[in-house]
C-alpha positions as a LaTeX table, in Angstrom:
\begin{tabular}{lrrr}
\hline
Residue & $x$ (\AA) & $y$ (\AA) & $z$ (\AA) \\
\hline
Unk1 & $-18.73$ & 194.90 & 88.46 \\
Unk2 & $-16.63$ & 198.01 & 89.09 \\
Unk3 & $-13.79$ & 197.53 & 91.57 \\
Unk4 & $-12.20$ & 200.42 & 93.45 \\
Unk5 & $-8.58$ & 199.37 & 93.04 \\
Unk6 & $-7.32$ & 202.09 & 95.38 \\
Unk7 & $-9.49$ & 200.67 & 98.15 \\
Unk8 & $-8.20$ & 197.17 & 97.43 \\
Unk9 & $-4.59$ & 198.38 & 97.56 \\
Unk10 & $-5.24$ & 200.15 & 100.85 \\
Unk11 & $-6.82$ & 197.01 & 102.30 \\
Unk12 & $-3.80$ & 194.90 & 101.31 \\
Unk13 & $-1.35$ & 197.47 & 102.64 \\
Unk14 & $-3.07$ & 197.78 & 106.01 \\
Unk15 & $-3.85$ & 194.11 & 106.65 \\
Unk16 & $-2.21$ & 193.39 & 109.98 \\
Unk17 & 0.18 & 190.52 & 110.38 \\
Unk18 & 2.17 & 189.62 & 113.51 \\
Unk19 & 5.37 & 188.80 & 111.69 \\
Unk20 & 6.98 & 188.68 & 108.28 \\
Unk21 & 8.02 & 185.33 & 106.84 \\
Unk22 & 11.69 & 184.67 & 106.40 \\
Unk23 & 12.51 & 182.88 & 103.15 \\
Unk24 & 15.62 & 182.11 & 101.14 \\
Unk25 & 17.84 & 185.17 & 101.06 \\
Unk26 & 15.55 & 187.58 & 102.87 \\
Unk27 & 12.04 & 188.47 & 103.85 \\
Unk28 & 8.96 & 187.12 & 102.14 \\
Unk29 & 5.43 & 188.48 & 102.27 \\
Unk30 & 2.24 & 187.04 & 103.58 \\
Unk31 & 0.71 & 183.88 & 102.14 \\
Unk32 & $-2.83$ & 184.16 & 100.81 \\
Unk33 & $-5.47$ & 181.72 & 99.61 \\
Unk34 & $-8.05$ & 183.72 & 97.63 \\
Unk35 & $-11.10$ & 182.26 & 95.91 \\
Unk36 & $-12.80$ & 183.68 & 92.85 \\
Unk37 & $-9.82$ & 185.37 & 91.21 \\
Unk38 & $-10.77$ & 185.15 & 87.54 \\
Unk39 & $-12.15$ & 188.70 & 87.55 \\
Unk40 & $-13.48$ & 191.52 & 89.70 \\
Unk41 & $-12.54$ & 191.91 & 93.34 \\
Unk42 & $-10.58$ & 188.66 & 93.58 \\
Unk43 & $-8.43$ & 189.54 & 90.56 \\
Unk44 & $-7.80$ & 193.06 & 91.87 \\
Unk45 & $-6.95$ & 191.78 & 95.35 \\
Unk46 & $-4.51$ & 189.20 & 93.99 \\
Unk47 & $-2.80$ & 191.85 & 91.87 \\
Unk48 & $-2.47$ & 194.27 & 94.77 \\
Unk49 & $-1.15$ & 191.60 & 97.15 \\
Unk50 & 1.40 & 190.31 & 94.63 \\
Unk51 & 2.53 & 193.88 & 93.98 \\
Unk52 & 2.98 & 194.34 & 97.74 \\
Unk53 & 5.38 & 191.38 & 97.77 \\
Unk54 & 3.05 & 188.67 & 99.01 \\
Unk55 & 2.61 & 185.13 & 97.67 \\
Unk56 & $-0.82$ & 183.86 & 96.69 \\
Unk57 & $-2.70$ & 180.72 & 95.82 \\
Unk58 & $-5.50$ & 182.01 & 93.59 \\
Unk59 & $-8.47$ & 179.94 & 92.55 \\
Unk60 & $-11.11$ & 179.71 & 89.87 \\
Unk61 & $-13.14$ & 176.90 & 88.40 \\
Unk62 & $-10.86$ & 177.01 & 85.33 \\
Unk63 & $-7.16$ & 177.74 & 85.78 \\
Unk64 & $-7.11$ & 179.11 & 82.23 \\
Unk65 & $-8.92$ & 182.14 & 83.70 \\
Unk66 & $-5.92$ & 182.72 & 85.98 \\
Unk67 & $-3.19$ & 182.64 & 83.34 \\
Unk68 & $-2.84$ & 186.42 & 83.19 \\
Unk69 & $-2.19$ & 186.61 & 86.94 \\
Unk70 & 0.34 & 183.78 & 86.84 \\
Unk71 & 2.13 & 185.35 & 83.87 \\
Unk72 & 2.21 & 188.80 & 85.46 \\
Unk73 & 3.57 & 187.54 & 88.79 \\
Unk74 & 5.67 & 184.40 & 88.19 \\
Unk75 & 6.86 & 182.91 & 91.44 \\
Unk76 & 4.25 & 184.79 & 93.46 \\
Unk77 & 0.99 & 183.45 & 92.03 \\
Unk78 & $-0.02$ & 179.79 & 92.24 \\
Unk79 & $-3.17$ & 179.09 & 90.18 \\
Unk80 & $-5.38$ & 176.33 & 91.60 \\
Unk81 & $-8.63$ & 174.90 & 90.19 \\
Unk82 & $-11.42$ & 174.97 & 92.74 \\
Unk83 & $-15.03$ & 173.88 & 92.69 \\
Unk84 & $-16.48$ & 175.18 & 95.95 \\
Unk85 & $-19.42$ & 172.81 & 95.76 \\
Unk86 & $-17.10$ & 169.79 & 95.91 \\
Unk87 & $-15.52$ & 168.80 & 99.24 \\
Unk88 & $-12.59$ & 166.96 & 97.65 \\
Unk89 & $-11.77$ & 169.98 & 95.48 \\
Unk90 & $-11.69$ & 172.24 & 98.55 \\
Unk91 & $-9.43$ & 169.83 & 100.41 \\
Unk92 & $-7.05$ & 169.62 & 97.43 \\
Unk93 & $-6.95$ & 173.41 & 97.07 \\
Unk94 & $-5.96$ & 173.89 & 100.71 \\
Unk95 & $-3.41$ & 171.07 & 100.47 \\
Unk96 & $-1.85$ & 172.54 & 97.32 \\
Unk97 & $-1.76$ & 176.07 & 98.74 \\
Unk98 & $-0.10$ & 174.85 & 101.93 \\
Unk99 & 2.45 & 172.73 & 100.06 \\
Unk100 & 3.35 & 175.43 & 97.53 \\
Unk101 & 3.37 & 178.42 & 99.89 \\
Unk102 & 4.49 & 176.72 & 103.09 \\
Unk103 & 1.34 & 177.79 & 104.93 \\
Unk104 & $-1.67$ & 180.08 & 104.74 \\
Unk105 & $-1.73$ & 183.38 & 106.61 \\
Unk106 & $-4.86$ & 184.86 & 105.02 \\
Unk107 & $-7.91$ & 183.11 & 103.60 \\
Unk108 & $-10.24$ & 185.24 & 101.50 \\
Unk109 & $-13.61$ & 183.66 & 100.72 \\
Unk110 & $-14.49$ & 185.85 & 97.75 \\
Unk111 & $-15.99$ & 183.54 & 95.11 \\
Unk112 & $-19.68$ & 183.95 & 94.46 \\
Unk113 & $-22.44$ & 183.68 & 91.90 \\
Unk114 & $-25.72$ & 185.57 & 91.69 \\
Unk115 & $-29.15$ & 184.27 & 90.73 \\
Unk116 & $-32.24$ & 186.30 & 89.93 \\
Unk117 & $-35.51$ & 184.80 & 91.10 \\
Unk118 & $-38.23$ & 185.11 & 93.71 \\
Unk119 & $-38.70$ & 182.44 & 96.39 \\
Unk120 & $-41.44$ & 180.69 & 94.40 \\
Unk121 & $-39.33$ & 180.70 & 91.23 \\
Unk122 & $-36.05$ & 179.21 & 92.48 \\
Unk123 & $-35.72$ & 175.45 & 92.11 \\
Unk124 & $-34.14$ & 173.12 & 94.66 \\
Unk125 & $-31.10$ & 172.65 & 92.43 \\
Unk126 & $-30.63$ & 176.40 & 91.95 \\
Unk127 & $-30.98$ & 177.06 & 95.66 \\
Unk128 & $-28.52$ & 174.29 & 96.45 \\
Unk129 & $-25.94$ & 175.74 & 94.03 \\
Unk130 & $-26.28$ & 179.20 & 95.61 \\
Unk131 & $-25.94$ & 177.98 & 99.18 \\
Unk132 & $-23.08$ & 175.61 & 98.35 \\
Unk133 & $-21.13$ & 178.44 & 96.69 \\
Unk134 & $-21.97$ & 181.33 & 99.00 \\
Unk135 & $-22.05$ & 179.60 & 102.39 \\
Unk136 & $-21.13$ & 175.90 & 102.48 \\
Unk137 & $-17.94$ & 176.31 & 100.42 \\
Unk138 & $-16.57$ & 179.18 & 102.54 \\
Unk139 & $-17.54$ & 177.27 & 105.69 \\
Unk140 & $-15.70$ & 174.20 & 104.39 \\
Unk141 & $-12.53$ & 176.16 & 103.53 \\
Unk142 & $-12.61$ & 177.91 & 106.89 \\
Unk143 & $-12.91$ & 174.58 & 108.67 \\
Unk144 & $-9.92$ & 173.25 & 106.74 \\
Unk145 & $-7.72$ & 176.32 & 107.28 \\
Unk146 & $-8.43$ & 177.08 & 110.94 \\
Unk147 & $-6.32$ & 174.21 & 112.36 \\
Unk148 & $-3.38$ & 175.33 & 110.21 \\
Unk149 & $-3.66$ & 178.90 & 111.45 \\
Unk150 & $-4.04$ & 177.75 & 115.03 \\
Unk151 & $-0.89$ & 175.61 & 114.72 \\
Unk152 & 1.16 & 178.49 & 113.31 \\
Unk153 & $-0.19$ & 180.92 & 115.89 \\
Unk154 & $-1.75$ & 183.50 & 113.57 \\
Unk155 & $-4.04$ & 184.00 & 110.63 \\
Unk156 & $-6.84$ & 186.06 & 109.13 \\
Unk157 & $-10.07$ & 184.95 & 107.46 \\
Unk158 & $-11.91$ & 187.45 & 105.27 \\
Unk159 & $-15.43$ & 186.59 & 104.11 \\
Unk160 & $-16.62$ & 188.84 & 101.29 \\
Unk161 & $-20.29$ & 189.53 & 101.83 \\
Unk162 & $-22.80$ & 192.04 & 100.45 \\
Unk163 & $-25.39$ & 194.54 & 101.59 \\
Unk164 & $-27.95$ & 191.79 & 100.90 \\
Unk165 & $-26.38$ & 189.87 & 103.77 \\
Unk166 & $-28.06$ & 192.42 & 106.02 \\
Unk167 & $-30.99$ & 193.74 & 103.96 \\
Unk168 & $-33.18$ & 191.66 & 101.65 \\
Unk169 & $-34.03$ & 192.72 & 98.10 \\
Unk170 & $-36.85$ & 191.23 & 96.02 \\
Unk171 & $-35.92$ & 188.97 & 93.14 \\
Unk172 & $-32.65$ & 187.81 & 94.72 \\
Unk173 & $-34.04$ & 185.36 & 97.26 \\
Unk174 & $-31.39$ & 182.63 & 96.97 \\
Unk175 & $-28.50$ & 185.11 & 96.86 \\
Unk176 & $-29.90$ & 186.94 & 99.88 \\
Unk177 & $-30.23$ & 183.64 & 101.77 \\
Unk178 & $-26.65$ & 182.65 & 100.93 \\
Unk179 & $-25.17$ & 185.96 & 102.05 \\
Unk180 & $-27.23$ & 185.97 & 105.25 \\
Unk181 & $-25.83$ & 182.51 & 105.98 \\
Unk182 & $-22.28$ & 183.75 & 105.35 \\
Unk183 & $-22.85$ & 186.71 & 107.67 \\
Unk184 & $-24.14$ & 184.41 & 110.40 \\
Unk185 & $-21.20$ & 182.05 & 110.06 \\
Unk186 & $-18.76$ & 184.98 & 110.15 \\
Unk187 & $-20.28$ & 186.39 & 113.33 \\
Unk188 & $-20.20$ & 183.00 & 115.04 \\
Unk189 & $-16.60$ & 182.46 & 113.95 \\
Unk190 & $-15.55$ & 185.85 & 115.30 \\
Unk191 & $-16.93$ & 184.97 & 118.73 \\
Unk192 & $-15.42$ & 181.48 & 118.69 \\
Unk193 & $-11.91$ & 182.67 & 117.77 \\
Unk194 & $-11.63$ & 185.87 & 119.79 \\
Unk195 & $-9.78$ & 184.08 & 122.59 \\
Unk196 & $-10.08$ & 184.51 & 126.34 \\
Unk197 & $-10.70$ & 188.00 & 127.72 \\
Unk198 & $-7.68$ & 189.91 & 129.03 \\
Unk199 & $-7.02$ & 189.63 & 132.78 \\
Unk200 & $-8.46$ & 192.41 & 134.94 \\
Unk201 & $-6.13$ & 195.27 & 135.76 \\
\hline
\end{tabular}
């Protein structure tokens, strides 16, 4: 996958945040929890955010795949093993990120896997893996992080989707289903968290 690193840098630079975090001896950046950072978009996003002065908990199934990020940004990058299909692993990842960073300001649900196959070709196990990774895992992390963000009074949740979350393509049935589910969850979440309307003027 080709990643437009300029676009990633711009996204990190322009992400709004109501306040900067005061740490020992000065001002610290935002605190991110980003899934799927072993390569591609997640890796590029983590690099750009660390370069901007932020602190990140970055995840992958194998922390060995995160060693280059941790080595490049010591003190800013916290590598965490995460298996999105496992509830206990998700809970531990959020707990570790919160303990190590002091909170979570931005959750990025980026991790994903693709599977080629028509509806009649995809097995139950393959479908379950796709939906657990693309929809259930992000839903689970969002459910775990929302109370923390509500308590601290701010936060952002970014769900990385795809054009197939809006338009179906043949031969990608399970991936299309997973991204449609993620889109639906994201839309519902946006409505649920938008807060009360402003008073009439």
